[in-house]
Short mmCIF file of the N, C-alpha and C atoms (twelve columns), coordinates in Angstrom:
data_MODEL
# 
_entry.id   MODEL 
# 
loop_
_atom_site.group_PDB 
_atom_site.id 
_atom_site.type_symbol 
_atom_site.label_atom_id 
_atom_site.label_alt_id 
_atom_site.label_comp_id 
_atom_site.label_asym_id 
_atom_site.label_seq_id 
_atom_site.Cartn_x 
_atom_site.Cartn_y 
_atom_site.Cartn_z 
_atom_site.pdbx_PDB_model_num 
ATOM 1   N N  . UNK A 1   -142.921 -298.390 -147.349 1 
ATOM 2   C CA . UNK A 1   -141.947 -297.678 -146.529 1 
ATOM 3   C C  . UNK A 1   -142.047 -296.170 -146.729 1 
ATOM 4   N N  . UNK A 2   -142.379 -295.828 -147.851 1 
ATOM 5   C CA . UNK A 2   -142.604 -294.323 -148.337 1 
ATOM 6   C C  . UNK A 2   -143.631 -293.858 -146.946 1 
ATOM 7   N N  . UNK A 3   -144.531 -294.512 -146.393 1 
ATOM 8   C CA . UNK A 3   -145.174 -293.956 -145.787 1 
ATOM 9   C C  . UNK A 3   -144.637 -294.212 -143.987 1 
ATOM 10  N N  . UNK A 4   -143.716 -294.562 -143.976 1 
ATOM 11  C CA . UNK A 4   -142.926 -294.787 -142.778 1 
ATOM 12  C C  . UNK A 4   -142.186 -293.324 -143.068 1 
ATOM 13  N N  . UNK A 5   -141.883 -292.590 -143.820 1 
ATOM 14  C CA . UNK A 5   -140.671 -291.805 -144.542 1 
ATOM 15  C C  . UNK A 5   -141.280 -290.584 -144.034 1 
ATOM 16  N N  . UNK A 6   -142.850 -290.126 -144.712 1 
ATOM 17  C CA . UNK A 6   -143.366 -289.454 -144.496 1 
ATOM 18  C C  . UNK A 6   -143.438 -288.723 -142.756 1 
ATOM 19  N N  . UNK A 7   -143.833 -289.967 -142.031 1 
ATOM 20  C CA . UNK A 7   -143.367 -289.926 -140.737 1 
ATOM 21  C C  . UNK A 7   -142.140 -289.439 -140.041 1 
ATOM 22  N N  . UNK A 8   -141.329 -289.327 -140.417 1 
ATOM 23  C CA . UNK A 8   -139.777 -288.818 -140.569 1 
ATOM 24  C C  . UNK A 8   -139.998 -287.650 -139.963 1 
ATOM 25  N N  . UNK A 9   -140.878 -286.960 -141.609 1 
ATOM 26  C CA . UNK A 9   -140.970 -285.713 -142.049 1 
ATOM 27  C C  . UNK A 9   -141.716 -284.559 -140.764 1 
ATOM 28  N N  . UNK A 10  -142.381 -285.550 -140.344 1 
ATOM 29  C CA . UNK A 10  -142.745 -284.543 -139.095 1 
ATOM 30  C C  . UNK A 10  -142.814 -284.861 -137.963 1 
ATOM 31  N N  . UNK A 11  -141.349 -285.588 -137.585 1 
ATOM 32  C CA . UNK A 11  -141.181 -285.923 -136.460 1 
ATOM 33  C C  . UNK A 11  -139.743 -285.327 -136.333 1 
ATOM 34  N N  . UNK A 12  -138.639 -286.474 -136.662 1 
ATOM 35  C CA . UNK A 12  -137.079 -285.491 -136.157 1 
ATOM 36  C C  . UNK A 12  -136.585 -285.642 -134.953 1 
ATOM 37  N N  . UNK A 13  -137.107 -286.107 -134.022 1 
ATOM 38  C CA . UNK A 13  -137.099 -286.865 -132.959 1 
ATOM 39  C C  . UNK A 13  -135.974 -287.171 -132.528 1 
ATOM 40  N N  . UNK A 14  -135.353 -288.148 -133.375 1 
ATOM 41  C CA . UNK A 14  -134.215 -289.154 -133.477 1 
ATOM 42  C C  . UNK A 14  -133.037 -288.392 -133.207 1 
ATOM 43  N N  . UNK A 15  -133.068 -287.158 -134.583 1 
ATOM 44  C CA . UNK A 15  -131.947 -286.211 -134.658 1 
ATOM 45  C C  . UNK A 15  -131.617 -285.485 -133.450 1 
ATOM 46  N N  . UNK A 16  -132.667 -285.125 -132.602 1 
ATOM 47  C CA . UNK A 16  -132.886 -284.187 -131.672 1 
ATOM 48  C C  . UNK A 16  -132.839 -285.250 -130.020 1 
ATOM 49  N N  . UNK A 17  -131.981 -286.210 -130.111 1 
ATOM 50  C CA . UNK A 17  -132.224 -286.747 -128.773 1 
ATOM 51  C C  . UNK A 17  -130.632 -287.683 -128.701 1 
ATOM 52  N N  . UNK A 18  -130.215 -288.038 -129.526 1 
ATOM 53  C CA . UNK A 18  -129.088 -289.047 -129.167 1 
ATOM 54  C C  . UNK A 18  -127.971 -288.463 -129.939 1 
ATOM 55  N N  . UNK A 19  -126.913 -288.773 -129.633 1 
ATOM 56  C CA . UNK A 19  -125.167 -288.656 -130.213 1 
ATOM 57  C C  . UNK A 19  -125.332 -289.146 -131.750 1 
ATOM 58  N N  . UNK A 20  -125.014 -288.361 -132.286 1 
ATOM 59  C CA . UNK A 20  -124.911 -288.977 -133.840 1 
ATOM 60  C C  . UNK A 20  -123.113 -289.093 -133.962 1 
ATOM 61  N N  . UNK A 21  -122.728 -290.246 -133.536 1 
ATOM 62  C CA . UNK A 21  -121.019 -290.525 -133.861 1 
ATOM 63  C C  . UNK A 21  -121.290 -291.739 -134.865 1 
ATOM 64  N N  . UNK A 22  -119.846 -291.730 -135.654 1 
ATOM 65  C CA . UNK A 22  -119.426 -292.898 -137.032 1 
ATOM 66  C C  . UNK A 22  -117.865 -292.101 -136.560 1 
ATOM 67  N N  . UNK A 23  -117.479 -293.087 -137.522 1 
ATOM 68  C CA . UNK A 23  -116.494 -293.422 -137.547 1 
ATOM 69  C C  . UNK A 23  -115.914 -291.932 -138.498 1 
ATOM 70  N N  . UNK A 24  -114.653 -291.332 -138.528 1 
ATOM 71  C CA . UNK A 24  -114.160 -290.012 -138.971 1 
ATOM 72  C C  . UNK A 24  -114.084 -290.172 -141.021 1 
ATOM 73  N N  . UNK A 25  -113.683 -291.414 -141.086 1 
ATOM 74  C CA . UNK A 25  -113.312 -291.246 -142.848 1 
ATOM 75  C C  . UNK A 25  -114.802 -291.258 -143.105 1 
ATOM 76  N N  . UNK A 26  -115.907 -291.235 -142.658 1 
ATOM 77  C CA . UNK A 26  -117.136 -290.674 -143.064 1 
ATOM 78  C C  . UNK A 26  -116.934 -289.271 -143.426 1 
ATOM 79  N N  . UNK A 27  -115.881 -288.471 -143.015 1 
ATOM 80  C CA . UNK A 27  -116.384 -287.393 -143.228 1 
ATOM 81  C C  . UNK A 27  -115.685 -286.821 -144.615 1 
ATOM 82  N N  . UNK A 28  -115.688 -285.631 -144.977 1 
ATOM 83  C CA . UNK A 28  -115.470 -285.003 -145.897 1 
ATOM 84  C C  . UNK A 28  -113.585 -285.032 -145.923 1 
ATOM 85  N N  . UNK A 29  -113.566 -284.970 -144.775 1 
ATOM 86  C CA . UNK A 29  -111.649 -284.977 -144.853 1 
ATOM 87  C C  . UNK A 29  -111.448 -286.575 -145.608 1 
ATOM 88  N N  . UNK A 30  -112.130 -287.681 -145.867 1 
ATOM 89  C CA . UNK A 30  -111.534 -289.156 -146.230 1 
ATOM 90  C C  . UNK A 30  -112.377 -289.615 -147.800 1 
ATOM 91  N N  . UNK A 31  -113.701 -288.543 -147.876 1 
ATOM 92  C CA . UNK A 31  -114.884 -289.110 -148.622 1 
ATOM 93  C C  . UNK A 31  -115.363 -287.873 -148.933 1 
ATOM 94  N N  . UNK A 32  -114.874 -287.670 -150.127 1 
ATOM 95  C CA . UNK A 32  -115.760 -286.206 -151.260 1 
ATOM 96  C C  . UNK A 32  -117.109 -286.198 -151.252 1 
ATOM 97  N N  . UNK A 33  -117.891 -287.304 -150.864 1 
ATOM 98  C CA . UNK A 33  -119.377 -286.966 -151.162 1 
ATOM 99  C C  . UNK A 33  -119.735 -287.423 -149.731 1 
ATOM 100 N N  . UNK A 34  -118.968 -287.328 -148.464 1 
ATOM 101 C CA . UNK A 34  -119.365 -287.377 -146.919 1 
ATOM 102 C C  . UNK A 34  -119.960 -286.887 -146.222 1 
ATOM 103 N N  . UNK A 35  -120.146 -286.781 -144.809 1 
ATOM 104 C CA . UNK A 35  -120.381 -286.243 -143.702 1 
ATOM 105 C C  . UNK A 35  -119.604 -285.018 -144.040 1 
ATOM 106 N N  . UNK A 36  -120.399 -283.767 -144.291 1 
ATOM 107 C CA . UNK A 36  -119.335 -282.007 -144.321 1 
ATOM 108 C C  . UNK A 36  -118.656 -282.051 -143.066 1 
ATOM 109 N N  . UNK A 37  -117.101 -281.853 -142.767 1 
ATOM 110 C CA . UNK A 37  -116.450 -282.094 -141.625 1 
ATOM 111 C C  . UNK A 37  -116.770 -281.146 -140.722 1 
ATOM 112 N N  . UNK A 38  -117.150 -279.533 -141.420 1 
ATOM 113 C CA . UNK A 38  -117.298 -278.464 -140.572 1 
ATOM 114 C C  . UNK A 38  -118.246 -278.601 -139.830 1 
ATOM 115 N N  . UNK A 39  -119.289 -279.674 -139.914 1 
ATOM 116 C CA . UNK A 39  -121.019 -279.853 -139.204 1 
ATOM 117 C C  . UNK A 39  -120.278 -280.978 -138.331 1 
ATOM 118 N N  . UNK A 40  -118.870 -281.192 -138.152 1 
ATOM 119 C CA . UNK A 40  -118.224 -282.419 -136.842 1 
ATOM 120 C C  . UNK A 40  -117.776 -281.832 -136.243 1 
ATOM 121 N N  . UNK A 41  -117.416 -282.754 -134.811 1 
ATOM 122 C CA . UNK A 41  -116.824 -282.410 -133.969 1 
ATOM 123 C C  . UNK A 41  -116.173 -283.819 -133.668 1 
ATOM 124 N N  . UNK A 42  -114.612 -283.809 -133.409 1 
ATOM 125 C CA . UNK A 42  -114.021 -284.909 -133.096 1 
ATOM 126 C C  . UNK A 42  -114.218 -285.337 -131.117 1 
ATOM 127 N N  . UNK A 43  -114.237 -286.778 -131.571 1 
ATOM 128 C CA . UNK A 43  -115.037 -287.283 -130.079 1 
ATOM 129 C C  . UNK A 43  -114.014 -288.357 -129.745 1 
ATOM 130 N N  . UNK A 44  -113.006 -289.032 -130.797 1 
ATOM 131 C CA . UNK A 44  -111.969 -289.713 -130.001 1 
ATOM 132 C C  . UNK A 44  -111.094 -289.347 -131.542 1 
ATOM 133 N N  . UNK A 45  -109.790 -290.649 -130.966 1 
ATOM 134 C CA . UNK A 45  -109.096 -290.927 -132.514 1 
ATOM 135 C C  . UNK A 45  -109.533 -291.381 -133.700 1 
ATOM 136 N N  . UNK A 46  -110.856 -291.844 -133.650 1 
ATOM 137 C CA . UNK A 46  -111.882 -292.616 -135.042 1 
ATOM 138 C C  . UNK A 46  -112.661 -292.248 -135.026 1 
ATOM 139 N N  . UNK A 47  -113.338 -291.317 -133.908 1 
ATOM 140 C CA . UNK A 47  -114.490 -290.885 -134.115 1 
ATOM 141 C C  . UNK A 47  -114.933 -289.590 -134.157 1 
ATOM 142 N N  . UNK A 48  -115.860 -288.659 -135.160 1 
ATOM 143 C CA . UNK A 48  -116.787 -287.717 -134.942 1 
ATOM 144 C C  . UNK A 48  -117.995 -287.801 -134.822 1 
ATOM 145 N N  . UNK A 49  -118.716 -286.656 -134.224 1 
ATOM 146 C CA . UNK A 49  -120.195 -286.394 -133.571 1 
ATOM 147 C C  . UNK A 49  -120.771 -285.441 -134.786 1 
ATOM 148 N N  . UNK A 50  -122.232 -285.522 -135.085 1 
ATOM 149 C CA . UNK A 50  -122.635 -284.253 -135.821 1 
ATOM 150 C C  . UNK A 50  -122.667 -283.334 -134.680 1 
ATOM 151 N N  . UNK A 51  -122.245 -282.023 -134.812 1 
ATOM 152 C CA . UNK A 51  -122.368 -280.859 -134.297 1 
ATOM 153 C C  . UNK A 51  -123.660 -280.596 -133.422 1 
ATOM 154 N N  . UNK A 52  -123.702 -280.267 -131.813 1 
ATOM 155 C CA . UNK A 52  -125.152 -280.434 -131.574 1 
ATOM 156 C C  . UNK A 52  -125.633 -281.446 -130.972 1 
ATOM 157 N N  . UNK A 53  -124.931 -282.300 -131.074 1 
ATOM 158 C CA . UNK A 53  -125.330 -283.853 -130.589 1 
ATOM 159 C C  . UNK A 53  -124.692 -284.175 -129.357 1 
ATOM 160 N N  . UNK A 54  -123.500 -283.728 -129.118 1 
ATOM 161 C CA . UNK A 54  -122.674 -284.561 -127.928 1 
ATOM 162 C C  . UNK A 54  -122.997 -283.157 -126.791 1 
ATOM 163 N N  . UNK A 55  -124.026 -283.437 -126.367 1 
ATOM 164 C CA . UNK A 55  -124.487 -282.116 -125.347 1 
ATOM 165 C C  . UNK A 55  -125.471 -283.172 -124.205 1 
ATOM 166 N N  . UNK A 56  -125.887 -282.054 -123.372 1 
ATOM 167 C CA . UNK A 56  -126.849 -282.896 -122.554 1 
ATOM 168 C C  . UNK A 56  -128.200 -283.312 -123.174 1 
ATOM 169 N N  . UNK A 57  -128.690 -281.908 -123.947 1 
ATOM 170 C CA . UNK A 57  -129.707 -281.483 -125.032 1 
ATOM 171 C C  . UNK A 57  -129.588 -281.602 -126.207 1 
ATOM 172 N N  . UNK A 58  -128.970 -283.168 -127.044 1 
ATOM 173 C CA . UNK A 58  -128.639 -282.756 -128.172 1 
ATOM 174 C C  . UNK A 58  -129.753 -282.565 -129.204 1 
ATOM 175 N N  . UNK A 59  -129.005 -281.875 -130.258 1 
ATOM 176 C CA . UNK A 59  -130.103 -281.471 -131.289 1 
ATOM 177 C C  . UNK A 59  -129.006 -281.376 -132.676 1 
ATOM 178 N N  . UNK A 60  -129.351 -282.244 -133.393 1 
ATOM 179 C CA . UNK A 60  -128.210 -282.288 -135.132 1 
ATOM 180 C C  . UNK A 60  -128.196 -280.934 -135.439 1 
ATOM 181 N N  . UNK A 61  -126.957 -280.469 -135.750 1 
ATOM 182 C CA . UNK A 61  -126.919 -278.898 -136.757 1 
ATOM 183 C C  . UNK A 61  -127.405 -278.774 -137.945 1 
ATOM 184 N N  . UNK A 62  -127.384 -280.125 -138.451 1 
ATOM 185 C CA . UNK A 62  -128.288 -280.464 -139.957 1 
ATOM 186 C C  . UNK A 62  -130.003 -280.786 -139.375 1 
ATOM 187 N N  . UNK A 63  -130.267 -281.152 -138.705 1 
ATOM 188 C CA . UNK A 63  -131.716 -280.813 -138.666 1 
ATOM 189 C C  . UNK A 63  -132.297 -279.754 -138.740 1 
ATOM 190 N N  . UNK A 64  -133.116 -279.182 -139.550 1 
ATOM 191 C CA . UNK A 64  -133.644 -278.040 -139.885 1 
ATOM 192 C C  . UNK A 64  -135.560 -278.029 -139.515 1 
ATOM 193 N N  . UNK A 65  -135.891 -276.755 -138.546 1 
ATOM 194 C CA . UNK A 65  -137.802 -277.432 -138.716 1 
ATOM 195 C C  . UNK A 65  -137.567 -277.385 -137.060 1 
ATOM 196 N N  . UNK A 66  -139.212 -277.883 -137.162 1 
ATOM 197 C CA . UNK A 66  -139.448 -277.913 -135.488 1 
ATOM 198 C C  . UNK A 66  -139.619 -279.548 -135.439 1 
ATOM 199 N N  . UNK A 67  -138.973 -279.908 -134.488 1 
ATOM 200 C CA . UNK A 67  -138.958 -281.642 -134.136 1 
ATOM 201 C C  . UNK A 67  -140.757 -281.898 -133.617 1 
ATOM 202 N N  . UNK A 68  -141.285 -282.442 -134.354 1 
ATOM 203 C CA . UNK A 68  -143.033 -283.097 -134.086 1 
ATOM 204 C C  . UNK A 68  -143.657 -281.918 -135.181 1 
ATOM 205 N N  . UNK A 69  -143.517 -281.410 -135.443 1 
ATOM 206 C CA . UNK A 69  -144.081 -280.553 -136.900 1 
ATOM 207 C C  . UNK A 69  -143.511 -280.957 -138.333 1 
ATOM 208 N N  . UNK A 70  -142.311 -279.886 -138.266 1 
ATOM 209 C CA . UNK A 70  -141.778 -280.721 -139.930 1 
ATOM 210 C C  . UNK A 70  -140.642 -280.220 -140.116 1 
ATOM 211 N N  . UNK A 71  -139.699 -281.121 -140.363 1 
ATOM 212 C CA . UNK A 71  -137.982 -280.676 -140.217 1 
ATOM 213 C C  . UNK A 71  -137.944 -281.515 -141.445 1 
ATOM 214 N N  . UNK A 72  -136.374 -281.493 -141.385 1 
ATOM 215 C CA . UNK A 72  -135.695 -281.890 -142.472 1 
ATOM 216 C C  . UNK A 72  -134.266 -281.759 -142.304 1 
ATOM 217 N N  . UNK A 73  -133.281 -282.630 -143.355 1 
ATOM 218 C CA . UNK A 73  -131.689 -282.963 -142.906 1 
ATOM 219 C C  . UNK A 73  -131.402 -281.826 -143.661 1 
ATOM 220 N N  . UNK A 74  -130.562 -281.201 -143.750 1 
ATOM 221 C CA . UNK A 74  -130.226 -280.624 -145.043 1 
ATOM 222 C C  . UNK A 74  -128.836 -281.029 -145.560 1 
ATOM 223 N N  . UNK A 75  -128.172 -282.214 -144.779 1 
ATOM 224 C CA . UNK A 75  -126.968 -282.707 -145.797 1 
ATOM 225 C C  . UNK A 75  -128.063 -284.389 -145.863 1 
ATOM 226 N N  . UNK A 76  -128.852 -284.773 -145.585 1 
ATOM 227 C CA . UNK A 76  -129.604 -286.467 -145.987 1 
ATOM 228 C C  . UNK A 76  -128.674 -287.003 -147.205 1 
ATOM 229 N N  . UNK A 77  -128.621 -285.992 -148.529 1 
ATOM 230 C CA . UNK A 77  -128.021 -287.452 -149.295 1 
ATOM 231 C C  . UNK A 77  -126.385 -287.886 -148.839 1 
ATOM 232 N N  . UNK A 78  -126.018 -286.688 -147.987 1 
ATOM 233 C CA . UNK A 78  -124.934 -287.061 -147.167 1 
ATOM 234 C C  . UNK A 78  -124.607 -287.878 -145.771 1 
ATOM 235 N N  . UNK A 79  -125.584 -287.605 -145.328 1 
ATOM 236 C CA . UNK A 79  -125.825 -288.101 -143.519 1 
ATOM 237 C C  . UNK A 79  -125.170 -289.107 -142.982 1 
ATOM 238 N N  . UNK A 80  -124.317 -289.448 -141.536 1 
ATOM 239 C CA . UNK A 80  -123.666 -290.925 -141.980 1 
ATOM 240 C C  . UNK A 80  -124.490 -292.486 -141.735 1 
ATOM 241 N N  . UNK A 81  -123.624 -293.012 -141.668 1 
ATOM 242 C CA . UNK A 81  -123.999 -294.461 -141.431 1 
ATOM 243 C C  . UNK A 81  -125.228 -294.695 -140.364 1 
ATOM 244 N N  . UNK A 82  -124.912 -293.729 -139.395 1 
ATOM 245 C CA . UNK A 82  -125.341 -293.822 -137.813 1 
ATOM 246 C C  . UNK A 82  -127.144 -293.445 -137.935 1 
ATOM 247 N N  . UNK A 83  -127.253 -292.308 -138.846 1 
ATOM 248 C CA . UNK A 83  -128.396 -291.750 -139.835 1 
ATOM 249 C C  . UNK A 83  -128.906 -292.546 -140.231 1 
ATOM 250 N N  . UNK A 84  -128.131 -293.190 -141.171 1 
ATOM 251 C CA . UNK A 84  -129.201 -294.240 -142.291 1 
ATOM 252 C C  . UNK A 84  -129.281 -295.374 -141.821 1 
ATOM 253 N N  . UNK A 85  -128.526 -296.356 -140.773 1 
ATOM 254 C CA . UNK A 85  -129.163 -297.030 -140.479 1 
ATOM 255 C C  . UNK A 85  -130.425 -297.258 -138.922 1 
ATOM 256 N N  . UNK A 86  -130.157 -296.033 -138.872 1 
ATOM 257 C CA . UNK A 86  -131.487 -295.763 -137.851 1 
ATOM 258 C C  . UNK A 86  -132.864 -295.642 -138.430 1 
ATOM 259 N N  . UNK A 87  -133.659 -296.283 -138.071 1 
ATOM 260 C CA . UNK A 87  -135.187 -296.733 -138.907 1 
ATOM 261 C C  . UNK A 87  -135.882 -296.863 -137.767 1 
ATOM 262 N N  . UNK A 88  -137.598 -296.341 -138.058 1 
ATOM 263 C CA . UNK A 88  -138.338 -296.748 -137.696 1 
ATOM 264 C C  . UNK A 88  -138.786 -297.782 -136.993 1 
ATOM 265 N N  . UNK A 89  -138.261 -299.237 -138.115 1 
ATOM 266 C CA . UNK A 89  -138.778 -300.676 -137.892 1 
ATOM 267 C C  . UNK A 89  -137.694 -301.175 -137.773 1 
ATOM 268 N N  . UNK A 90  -137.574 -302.684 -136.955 1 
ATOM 269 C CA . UNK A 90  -135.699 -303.141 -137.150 1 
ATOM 270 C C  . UNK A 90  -136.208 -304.408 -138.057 1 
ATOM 271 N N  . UNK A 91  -135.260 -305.029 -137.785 1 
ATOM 272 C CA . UNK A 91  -135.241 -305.709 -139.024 1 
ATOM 273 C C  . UNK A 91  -136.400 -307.248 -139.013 1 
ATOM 274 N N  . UNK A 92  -136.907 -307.211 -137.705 1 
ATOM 275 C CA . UNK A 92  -138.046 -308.117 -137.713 1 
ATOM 276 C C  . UNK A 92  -139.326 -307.116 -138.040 1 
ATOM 277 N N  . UNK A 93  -139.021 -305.758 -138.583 1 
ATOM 278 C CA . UNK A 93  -140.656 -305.593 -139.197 1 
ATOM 279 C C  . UNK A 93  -141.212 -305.058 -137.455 1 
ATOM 280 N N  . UNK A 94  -140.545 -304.940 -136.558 1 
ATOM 281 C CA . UNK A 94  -141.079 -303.905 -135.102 1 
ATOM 282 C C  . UNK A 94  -140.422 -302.863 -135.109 1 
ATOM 283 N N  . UNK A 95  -141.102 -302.092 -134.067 1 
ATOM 284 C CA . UNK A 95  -141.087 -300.694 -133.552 1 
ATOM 285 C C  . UNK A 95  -139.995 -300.432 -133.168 1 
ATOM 286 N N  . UNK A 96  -138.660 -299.448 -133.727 1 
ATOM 287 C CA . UNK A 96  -137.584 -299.260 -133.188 1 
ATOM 288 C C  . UNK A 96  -138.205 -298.796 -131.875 1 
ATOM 289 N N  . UNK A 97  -137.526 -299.442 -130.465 1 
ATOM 290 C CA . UNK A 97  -137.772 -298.788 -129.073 1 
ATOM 291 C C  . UNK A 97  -136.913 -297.287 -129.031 1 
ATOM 292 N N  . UNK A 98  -135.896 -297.511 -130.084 1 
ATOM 293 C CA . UNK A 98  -135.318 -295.920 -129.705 1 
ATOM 294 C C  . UNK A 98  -136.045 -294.764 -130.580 1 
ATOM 295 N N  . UNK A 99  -136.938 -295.023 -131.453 1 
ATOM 296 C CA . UNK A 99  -137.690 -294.708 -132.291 1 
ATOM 297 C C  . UNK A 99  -139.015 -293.679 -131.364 1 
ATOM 298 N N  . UNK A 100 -139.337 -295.086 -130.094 1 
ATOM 299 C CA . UNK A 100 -140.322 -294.529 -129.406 1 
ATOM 300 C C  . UNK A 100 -139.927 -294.250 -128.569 1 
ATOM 301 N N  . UNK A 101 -138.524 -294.003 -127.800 1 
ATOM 302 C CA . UNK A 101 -137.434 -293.259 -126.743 1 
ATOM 303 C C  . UNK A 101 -137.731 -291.600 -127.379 1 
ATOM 304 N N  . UNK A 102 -137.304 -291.922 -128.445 1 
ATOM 305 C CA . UNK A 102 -137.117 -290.584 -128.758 1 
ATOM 306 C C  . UNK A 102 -138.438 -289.251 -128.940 1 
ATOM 307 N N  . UNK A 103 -139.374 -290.414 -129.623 1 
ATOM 308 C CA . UNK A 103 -140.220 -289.579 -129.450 1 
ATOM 309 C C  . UNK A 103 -140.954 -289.220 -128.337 1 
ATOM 310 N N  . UNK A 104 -141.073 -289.878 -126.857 1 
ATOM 311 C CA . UNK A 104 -141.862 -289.915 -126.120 1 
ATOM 312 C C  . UNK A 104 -140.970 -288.652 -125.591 1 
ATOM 313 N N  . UNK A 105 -139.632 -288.228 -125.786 1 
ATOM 314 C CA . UNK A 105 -138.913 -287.297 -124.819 1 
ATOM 315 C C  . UNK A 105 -139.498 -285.807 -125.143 1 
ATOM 316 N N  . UNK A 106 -140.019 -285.797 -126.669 1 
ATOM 317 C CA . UNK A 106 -140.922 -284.805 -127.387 1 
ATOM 318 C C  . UNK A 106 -142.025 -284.755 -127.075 1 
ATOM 319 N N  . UNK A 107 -142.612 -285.755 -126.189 1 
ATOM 320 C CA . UNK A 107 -144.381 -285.895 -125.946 1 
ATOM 321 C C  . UNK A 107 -145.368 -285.920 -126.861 1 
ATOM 322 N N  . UNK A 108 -144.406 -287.032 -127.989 1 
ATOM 323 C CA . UNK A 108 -144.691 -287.454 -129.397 1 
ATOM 324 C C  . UNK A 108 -145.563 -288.780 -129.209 1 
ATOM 325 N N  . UNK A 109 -146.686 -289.215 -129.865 1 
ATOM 326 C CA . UNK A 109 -146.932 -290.603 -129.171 1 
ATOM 327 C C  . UNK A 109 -146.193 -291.379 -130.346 1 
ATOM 328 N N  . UNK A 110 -145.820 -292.872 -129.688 1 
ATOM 329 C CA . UNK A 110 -145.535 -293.877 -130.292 1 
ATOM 330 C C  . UNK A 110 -145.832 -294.045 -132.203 1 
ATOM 331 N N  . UNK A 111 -145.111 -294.631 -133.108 1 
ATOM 332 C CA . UNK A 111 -145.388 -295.318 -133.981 1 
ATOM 333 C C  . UNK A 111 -146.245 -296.553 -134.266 1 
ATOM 334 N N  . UNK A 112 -147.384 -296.739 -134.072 1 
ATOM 335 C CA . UNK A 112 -148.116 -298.013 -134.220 1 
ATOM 336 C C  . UNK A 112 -148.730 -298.273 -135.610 1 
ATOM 337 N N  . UNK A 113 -148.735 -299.671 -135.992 1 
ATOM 338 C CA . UNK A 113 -148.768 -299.811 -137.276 1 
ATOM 339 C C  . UNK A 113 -150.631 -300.536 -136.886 1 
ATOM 340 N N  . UNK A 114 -151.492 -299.914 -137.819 1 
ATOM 341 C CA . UNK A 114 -153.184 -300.323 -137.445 1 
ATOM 342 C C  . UNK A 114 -152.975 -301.348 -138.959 1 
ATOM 343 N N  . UNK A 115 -153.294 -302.647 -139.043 1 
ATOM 344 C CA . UNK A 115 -153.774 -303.446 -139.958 1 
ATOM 345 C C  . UNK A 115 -154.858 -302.838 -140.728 1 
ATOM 346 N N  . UNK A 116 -155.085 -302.836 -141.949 1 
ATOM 347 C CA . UNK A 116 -156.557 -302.760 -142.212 1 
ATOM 348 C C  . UNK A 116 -157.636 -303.763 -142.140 1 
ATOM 349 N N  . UNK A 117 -158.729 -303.454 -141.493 1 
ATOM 350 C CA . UNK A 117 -159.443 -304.479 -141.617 1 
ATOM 351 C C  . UNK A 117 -160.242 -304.821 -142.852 1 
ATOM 352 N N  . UNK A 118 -160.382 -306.196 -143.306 1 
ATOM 353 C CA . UNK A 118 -161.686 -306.364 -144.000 1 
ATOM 354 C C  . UNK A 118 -162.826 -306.225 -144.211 1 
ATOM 355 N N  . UNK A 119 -163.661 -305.597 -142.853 1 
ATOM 356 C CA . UNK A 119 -164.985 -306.257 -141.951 1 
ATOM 357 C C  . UNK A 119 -165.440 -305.041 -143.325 1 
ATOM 358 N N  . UNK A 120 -166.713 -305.733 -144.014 1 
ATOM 359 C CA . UNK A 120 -167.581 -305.181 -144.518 1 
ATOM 360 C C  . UNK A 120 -168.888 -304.576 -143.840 1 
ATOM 361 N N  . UNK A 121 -169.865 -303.781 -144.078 1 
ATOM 362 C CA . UNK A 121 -170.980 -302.649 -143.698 1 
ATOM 363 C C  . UNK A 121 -171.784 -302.966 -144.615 1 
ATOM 364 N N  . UNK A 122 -172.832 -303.272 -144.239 1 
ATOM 365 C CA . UNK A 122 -174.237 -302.961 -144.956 1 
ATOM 366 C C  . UNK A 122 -175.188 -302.075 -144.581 1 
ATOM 367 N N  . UNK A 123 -175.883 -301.902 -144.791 1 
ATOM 368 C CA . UNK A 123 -177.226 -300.833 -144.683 1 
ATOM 369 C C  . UNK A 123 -178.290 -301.385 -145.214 1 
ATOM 370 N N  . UNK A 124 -179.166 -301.835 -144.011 1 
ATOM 371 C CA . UNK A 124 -180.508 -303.038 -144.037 1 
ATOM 372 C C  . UNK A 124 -181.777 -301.574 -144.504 1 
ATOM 373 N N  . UNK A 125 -182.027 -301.514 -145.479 1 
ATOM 374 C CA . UNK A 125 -183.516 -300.604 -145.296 1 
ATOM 375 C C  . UNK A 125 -184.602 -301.295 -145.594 1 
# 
């Protein structure tokens, strides 16, 4: 997975294309080690948005970097629910489609996973 992670690292994609909402006691007003409330914006009675996100163009205020080069969260060990459980792969081991939504809106290509092959090479002299 480390090398699914890496991928992350220079993509950003995710951050930069959809609504990041959870639920509000994620944030710093309910949970000392939360979502920082000042990087929210309230979106109903239970819910906040990261900052940036609830636009036509969204883009996270915590994403830092150029999205398809190399960004980074700068609250991650904070980020909410909505963050961490967004992955790459779902839970059968495939290609999140919003994974490749997101990146294709960047003119990112797809995540494809290449098997290694076995096939051995010789050299007849």
């Amino acid at each position: 997975m480390s090398q699914l992670a890496n991928i992350c690292l220079s993509c950003g994609a995710c951050c930069a294309n959809f609504r990041v909402s959870f639920h509000w006691a994620e944030t710093t007003l309910a949970t000392p080690d939360g979502v920082p409330q000042e990087l929210t914006e309230t979106i109903s009675s239970h819910h906040n948005c990261m900052k940036g996100t609830n636009q036509k163009k969204p883009h996270c205020i915590a994403l830092q970097g150029e999205v398809g080069q190399q960004v980074y969260c700068t609250i991650y060990n904070q980020r909410s629910s909505t963050c961490r459980d967004f992955d790459i792969v779902d839970e059968q081991g495939q290609i999140n489609p919003q994974c490749t939504k997101a990146r294709a809106a960047y003119q990112l290509l797809p995540v494809v996973f290449i098997q290694e092959s076995s096939i051995e090479t010789s050299i007849y002299t």
